[in-house]
Coordinates of C-alpha atoms and ligand atoms in Angstrom, one line a residue:
X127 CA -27.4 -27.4 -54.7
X128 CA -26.2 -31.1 -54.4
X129 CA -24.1 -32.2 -51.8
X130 CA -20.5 -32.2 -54.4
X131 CA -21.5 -28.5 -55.2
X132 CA -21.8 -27.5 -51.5
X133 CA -18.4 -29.8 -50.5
X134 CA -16.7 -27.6 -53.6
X135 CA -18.1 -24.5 -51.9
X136 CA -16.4 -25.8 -48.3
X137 CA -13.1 -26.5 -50.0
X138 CA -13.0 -23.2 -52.2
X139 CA -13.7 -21.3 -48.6
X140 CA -11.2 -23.0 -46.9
X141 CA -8.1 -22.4 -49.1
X142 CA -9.3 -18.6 -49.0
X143 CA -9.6 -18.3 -45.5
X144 CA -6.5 -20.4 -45.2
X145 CA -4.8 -17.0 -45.9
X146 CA -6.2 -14.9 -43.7
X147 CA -5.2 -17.1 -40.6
X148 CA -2.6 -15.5 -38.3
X149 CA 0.2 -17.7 -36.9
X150 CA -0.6 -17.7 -33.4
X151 CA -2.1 -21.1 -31.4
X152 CA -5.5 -19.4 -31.0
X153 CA -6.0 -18.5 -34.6
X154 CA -4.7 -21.9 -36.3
X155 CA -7.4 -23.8 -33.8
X156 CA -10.2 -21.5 -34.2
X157 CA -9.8 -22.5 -37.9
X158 CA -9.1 -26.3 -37.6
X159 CA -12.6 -25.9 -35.3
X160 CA -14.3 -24.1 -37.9
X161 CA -13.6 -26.6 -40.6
X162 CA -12.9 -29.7 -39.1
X163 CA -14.4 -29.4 -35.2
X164 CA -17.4 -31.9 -34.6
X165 CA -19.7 -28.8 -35.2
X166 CA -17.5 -27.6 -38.7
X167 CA -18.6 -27.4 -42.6
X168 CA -16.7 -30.7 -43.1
X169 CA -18.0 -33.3 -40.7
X170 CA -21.3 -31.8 -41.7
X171 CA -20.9 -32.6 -45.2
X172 CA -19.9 -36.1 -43.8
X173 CA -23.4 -36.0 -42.2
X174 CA -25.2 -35.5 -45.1
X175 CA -23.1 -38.1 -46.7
X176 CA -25.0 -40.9 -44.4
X177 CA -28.1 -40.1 -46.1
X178 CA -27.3 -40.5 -49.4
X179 CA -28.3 -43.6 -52.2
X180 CA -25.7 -46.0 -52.6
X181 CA -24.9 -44.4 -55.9
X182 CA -24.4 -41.0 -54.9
X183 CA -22.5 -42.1 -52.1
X184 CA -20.2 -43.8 -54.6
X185 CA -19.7 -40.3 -56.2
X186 CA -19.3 -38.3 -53.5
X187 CA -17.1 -39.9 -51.1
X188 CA -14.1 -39.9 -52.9
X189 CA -13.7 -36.0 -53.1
X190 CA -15.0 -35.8 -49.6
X191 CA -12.0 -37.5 -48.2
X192 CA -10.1 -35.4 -49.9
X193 CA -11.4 -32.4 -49.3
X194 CA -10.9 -33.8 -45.6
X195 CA -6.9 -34.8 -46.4
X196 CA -6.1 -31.6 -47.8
X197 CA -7.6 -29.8 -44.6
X198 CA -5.9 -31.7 -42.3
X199 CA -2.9 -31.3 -43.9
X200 CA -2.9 -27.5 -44.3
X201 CA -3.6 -27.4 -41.0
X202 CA -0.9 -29.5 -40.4
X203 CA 1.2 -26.8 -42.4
X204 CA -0.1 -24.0 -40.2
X205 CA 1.1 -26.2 -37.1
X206 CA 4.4 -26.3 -37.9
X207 CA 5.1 -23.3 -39.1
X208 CA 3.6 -22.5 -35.7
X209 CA 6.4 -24.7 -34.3
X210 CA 9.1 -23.2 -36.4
X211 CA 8.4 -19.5 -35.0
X212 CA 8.0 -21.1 -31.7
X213 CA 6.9 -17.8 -30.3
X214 CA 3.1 -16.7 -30.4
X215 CA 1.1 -13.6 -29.2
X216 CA 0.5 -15.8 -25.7
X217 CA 4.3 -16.2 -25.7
X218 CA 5.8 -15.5 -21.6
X219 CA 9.1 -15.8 -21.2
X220 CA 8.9 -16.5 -16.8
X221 CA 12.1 -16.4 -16.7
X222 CA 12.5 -12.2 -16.9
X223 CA 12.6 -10.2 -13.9
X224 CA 9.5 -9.5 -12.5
X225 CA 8.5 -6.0 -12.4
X226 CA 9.4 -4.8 -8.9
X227 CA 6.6 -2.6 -7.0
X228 CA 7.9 0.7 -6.2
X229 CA 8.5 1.6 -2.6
X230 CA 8.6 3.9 -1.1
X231 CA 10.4 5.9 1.9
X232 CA 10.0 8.0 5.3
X233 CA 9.8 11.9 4.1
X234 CA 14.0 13.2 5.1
X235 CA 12.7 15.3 8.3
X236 CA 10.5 11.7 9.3
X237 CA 13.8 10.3 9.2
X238 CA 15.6 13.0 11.1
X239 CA 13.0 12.5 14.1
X240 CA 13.3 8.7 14.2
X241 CA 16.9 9.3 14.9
X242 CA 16.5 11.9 17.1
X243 CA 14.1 9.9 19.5
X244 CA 15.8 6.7 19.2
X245 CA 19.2 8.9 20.6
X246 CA 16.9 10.0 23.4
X247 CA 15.8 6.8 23.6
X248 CA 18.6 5.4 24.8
X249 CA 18.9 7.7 27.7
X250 CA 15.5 6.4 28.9
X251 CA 13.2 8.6 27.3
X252 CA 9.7 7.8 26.5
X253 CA 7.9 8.9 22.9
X254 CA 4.6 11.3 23.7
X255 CA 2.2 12.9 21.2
X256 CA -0.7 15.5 21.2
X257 CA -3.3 17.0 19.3
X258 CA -2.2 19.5 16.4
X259 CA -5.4 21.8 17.4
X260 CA -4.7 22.7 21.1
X261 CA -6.6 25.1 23.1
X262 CA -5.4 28.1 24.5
X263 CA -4.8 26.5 28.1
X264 CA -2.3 24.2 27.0
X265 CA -0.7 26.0 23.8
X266 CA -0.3 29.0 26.1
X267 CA -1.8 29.4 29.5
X268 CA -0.2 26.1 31.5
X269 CA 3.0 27.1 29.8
X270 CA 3.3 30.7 31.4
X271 CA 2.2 32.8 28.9
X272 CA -0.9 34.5 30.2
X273 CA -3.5 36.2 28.2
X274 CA -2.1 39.2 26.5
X275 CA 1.6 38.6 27.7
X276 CA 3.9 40.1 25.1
X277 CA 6.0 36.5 24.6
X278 CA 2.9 35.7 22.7
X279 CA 4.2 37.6 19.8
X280 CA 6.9 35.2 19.5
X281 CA 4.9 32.8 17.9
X282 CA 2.5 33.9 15.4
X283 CA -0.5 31.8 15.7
X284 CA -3.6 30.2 14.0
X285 CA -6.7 30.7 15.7
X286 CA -9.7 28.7 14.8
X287 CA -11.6 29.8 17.4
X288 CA -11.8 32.2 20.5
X289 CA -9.4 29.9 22.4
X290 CA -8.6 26.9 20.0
X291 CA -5.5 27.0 17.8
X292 CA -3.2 25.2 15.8
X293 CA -0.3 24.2 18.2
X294 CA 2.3 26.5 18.0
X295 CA 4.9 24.5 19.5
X296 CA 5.1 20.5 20.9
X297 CA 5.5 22.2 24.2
X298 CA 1.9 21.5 26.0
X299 CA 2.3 17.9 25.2
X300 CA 4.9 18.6 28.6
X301 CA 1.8 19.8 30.0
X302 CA -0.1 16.7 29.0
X303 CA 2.4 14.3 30.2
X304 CA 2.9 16.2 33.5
X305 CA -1.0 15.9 33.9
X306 CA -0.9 12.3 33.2
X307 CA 2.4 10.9 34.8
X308 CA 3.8 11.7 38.2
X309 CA 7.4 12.0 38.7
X310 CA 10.2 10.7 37.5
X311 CA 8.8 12.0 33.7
X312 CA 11.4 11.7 31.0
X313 CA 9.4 11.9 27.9
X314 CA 10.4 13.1 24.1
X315 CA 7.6 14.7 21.7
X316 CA 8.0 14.5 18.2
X317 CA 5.3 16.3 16.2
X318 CA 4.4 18.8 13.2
X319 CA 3.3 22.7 14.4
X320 CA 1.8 25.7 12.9
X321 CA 2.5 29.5 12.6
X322 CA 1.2 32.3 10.0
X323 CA 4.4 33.2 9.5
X324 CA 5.3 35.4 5.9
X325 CA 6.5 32.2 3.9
X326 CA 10.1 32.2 3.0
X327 CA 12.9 29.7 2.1
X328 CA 13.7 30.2 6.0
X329 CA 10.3 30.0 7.6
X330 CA 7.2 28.2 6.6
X331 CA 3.5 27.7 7.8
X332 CA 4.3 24.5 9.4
X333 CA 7.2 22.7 10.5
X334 CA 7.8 20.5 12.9
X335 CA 9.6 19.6 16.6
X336 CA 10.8 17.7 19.1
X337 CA 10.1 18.2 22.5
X338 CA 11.7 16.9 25.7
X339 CA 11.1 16.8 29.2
X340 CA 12.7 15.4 32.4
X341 CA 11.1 16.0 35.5
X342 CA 12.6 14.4 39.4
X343 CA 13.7 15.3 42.7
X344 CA 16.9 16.7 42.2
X345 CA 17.0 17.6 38.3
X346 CA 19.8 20.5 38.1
X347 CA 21.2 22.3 34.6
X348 CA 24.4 20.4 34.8
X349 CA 22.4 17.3 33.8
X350 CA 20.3 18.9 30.9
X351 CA 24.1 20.3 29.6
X352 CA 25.3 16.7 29.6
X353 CA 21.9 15.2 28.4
X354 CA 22.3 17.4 25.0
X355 CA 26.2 17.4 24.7
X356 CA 25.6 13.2 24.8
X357 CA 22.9 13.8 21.7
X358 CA 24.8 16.4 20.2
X359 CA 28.1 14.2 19.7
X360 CA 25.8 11.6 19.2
X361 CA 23.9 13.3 16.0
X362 CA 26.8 15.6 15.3
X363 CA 29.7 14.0 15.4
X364 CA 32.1 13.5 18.6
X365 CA 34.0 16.6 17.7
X366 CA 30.9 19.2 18.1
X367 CA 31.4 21.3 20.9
X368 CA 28.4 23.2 22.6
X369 CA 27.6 26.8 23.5
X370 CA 25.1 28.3 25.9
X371 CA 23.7 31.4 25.4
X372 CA 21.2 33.0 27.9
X373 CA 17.8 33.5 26.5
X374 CA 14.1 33.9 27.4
X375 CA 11.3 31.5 27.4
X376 CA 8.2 31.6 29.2
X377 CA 8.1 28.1 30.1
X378 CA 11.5 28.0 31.5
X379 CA 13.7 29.7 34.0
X380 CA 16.5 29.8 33.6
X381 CA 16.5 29.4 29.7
X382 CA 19.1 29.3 27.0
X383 CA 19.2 28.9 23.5
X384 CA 22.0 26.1 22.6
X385 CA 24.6 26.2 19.4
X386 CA 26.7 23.6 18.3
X387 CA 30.1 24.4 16.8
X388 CA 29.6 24.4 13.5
X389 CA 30.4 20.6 11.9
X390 CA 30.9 21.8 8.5
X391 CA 33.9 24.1 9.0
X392 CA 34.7 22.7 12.4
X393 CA 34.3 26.4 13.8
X394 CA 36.9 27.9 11.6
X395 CA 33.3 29.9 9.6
X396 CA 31.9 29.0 6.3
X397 CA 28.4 30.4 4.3
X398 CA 26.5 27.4 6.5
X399 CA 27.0 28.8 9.9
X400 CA 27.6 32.4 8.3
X401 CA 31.0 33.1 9.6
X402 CA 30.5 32.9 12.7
X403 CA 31.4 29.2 13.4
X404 CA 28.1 28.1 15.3
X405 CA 24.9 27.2 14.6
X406 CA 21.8 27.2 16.8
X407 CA 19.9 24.1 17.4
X408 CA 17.7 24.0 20.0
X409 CA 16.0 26.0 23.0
X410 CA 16.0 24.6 26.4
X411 CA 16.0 25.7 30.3
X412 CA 14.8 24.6 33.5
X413 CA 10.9 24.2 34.0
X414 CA 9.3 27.1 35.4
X415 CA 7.6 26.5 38.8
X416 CA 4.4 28.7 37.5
X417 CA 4.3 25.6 35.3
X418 CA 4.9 22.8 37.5
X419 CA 2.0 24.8 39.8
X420 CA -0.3 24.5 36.6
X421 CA -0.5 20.7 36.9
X422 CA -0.2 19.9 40.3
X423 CA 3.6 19.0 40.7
X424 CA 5.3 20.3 43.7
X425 CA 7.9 22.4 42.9
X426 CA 9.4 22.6 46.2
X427 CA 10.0 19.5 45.8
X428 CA 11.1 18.6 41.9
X429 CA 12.6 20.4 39.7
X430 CA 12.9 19.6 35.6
X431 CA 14.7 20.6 32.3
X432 CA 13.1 20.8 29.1
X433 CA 13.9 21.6 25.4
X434 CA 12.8 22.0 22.1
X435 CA 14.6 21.6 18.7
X436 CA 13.7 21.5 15.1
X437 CA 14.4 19.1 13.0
X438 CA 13.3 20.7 9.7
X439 CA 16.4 23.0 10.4
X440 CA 18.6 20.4 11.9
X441 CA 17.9 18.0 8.5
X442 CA 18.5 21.3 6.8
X443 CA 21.8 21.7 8.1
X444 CA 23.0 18.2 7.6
X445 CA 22.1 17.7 3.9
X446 CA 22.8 21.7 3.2
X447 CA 19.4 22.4 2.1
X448 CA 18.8 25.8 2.1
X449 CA 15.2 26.0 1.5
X450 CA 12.5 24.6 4.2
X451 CA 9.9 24.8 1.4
X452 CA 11.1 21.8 -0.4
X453 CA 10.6 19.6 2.3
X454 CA 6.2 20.4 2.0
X455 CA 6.1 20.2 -1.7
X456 CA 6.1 16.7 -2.1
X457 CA 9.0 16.9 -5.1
X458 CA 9.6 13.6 -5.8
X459 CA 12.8 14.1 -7.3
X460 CA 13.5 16.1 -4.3
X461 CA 12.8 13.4 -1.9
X462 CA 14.5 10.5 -3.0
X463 CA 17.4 11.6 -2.6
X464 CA 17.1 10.9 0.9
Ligands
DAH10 N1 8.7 25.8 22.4 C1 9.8 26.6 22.0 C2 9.6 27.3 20.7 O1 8.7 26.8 19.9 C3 11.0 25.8 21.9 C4 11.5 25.4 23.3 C5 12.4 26.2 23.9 C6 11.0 24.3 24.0 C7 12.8 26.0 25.2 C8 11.4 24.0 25.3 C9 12.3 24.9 25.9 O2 11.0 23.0 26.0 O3 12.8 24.6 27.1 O4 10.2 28.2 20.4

């Protein structure tokens, strides 16, 4: 095939592919390349051109320059239609929002023991932790309840071994700090707890509390009552009012269980605090000395108060949520709404 066969080939190829080529920068220059790039059908028919006689060149060149016109200006075409659409497949608009990342938040009862320990804070307390798997000795033993004493029962509990457990309660980090510190101690332990308890909307197989203790010469009841009626009103509302009602710990003598008046009815009764007009929210008393013999603190000479509150049930109380469950099952929908 002479060269004017193979340039009629090139030009019948290029108005067929000229069809096919989407609008979209990338396409139109892949095509001008393949036809008229340094390396494309046309400049190589130009190349052969140089090699021609004299008298073929005289026939050829003509309808090689214009196979080369009407190229470029098809291509042109495709440009400005490009230009008309103005918007390719590369198109960006910067000036949309940005797609922000999601964040996300502290769990409700996280939130509810932030605010508790920054209340206590205040007051001069200091934040203490402790392992979730205790041993006997500090779950149970340092805190007064010896082997086989019935106030075990309270608190149903998970063994892992002969004498390790799953803490029961955040009361032997008190036994830690007293271990560690000497007096004055005023520490508050937040932390999460275990019990094989029958799982309802009221009790579930962990949960978590808050711990405090304040150890000193001179520590009397009056001062715990006015520590938690400070937090209460605090947390509460300046309204609440506080009741005391004798109880029985093992860790503290004397010991009460503490209710505030209830700060959804204001005490008149409602289905929250079931009628009654107060709900419970904590445990508390004054150290027992069998503990303060346990790690080496005089109790001659100092005396302490310490509580313990939940605040699955106190979060439960503010938001009226009325089962514990849905705070462990990672709902999504459930948790942000807090
Ligand atoms: N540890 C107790 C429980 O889990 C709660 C408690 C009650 C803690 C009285 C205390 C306290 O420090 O004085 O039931």
């Amino acid at each position: 095939m002479n060269l004017l066969d193979r340039a009629e080939e090139v030009r019948f190829q290029f108005k067929k592919d000229l069809f096919k080529v989407k609008i979209d920068i990338q396409s139109v220059e892949n095509f001008r390349l393949r036809y008229l790039g340094k390396k494309g059908y046309i400049p190589a028919l130009f190349r052969e051109f140089t090699s021609l006689s004299v008298e073929d060149k005289h026939k050829c060149g003509k309808i090689l320059n214009q196979i080369k016109k009407e190229s470029e200006n098809s291509i042109d075409t495709l440009k400005q239609r490009l230009n008309s659409i103005g918007i390719d497949e590369d198109f960006f608009d910067y000036t949309l929002p940005g797609k922000l990342p999601r964040l996300g938040h502290l769990h409700p009862v996280t939130q509810t023991m932030n605010e508790i320990c920054s209340i206590f804070r205040e007051m001069g307390f200091g934040i203490e932790f402790g392992p979730e798997v205790e041993t006997d000795y500090y779950n149970f033993q340092a805190l007064n309840f010896p082997k086989n004493h019935p106030a075990r029962d309270m608190q149903d509990t998970f063994f892992i071994g002969d004498s390790i457990l799953l803490r029961t309660h955040t009361s032997p980090i008190q036994i830690r700090a007293m271990e560690k510190q000497k007096p004055p101690i005023r520490i508050l332990a937040p932390g999460r707890v275990y019990r094989n308890e029958a799982i309802s909307a009221r009790s579930f197989c962990t949960f978590h509390q808050v711990e405090g203790l304040y150890v000193d010469e001179n520590v009397t009841f009056c001062e715990l009552k006015g520590t938690l009626e400070i937090f209460a009103k605090r947390y509460f509302g300046k309204d609440v009012k506080l009741r005391f009602r004798p109880s029985y710990f093992p860790f503290t003598e004397p010991s009460a269980e503490v209710d505030i008046s209830c700060f959804i009815c204001g005490g008149s009764g409602c289905r929250v605090c079931k009628h009654t007009g107060w709900l419970e929210i904590l445990g508390c008393g004054m150290v027992d000395p069998n503990v303060f013999i346990s790690v080496g603190i005089d109790p001659e000479k100092y005396t302490g108060y310490a509580f313990g509150m939940g605040p699955d049930r106190i979060a439960m109380l503010k938001y009226g949520i009325d089962d514990i469950r849905l705070f462990f099952e990672g709902d999504i929908r459930f948790l942000n709404q807090f």
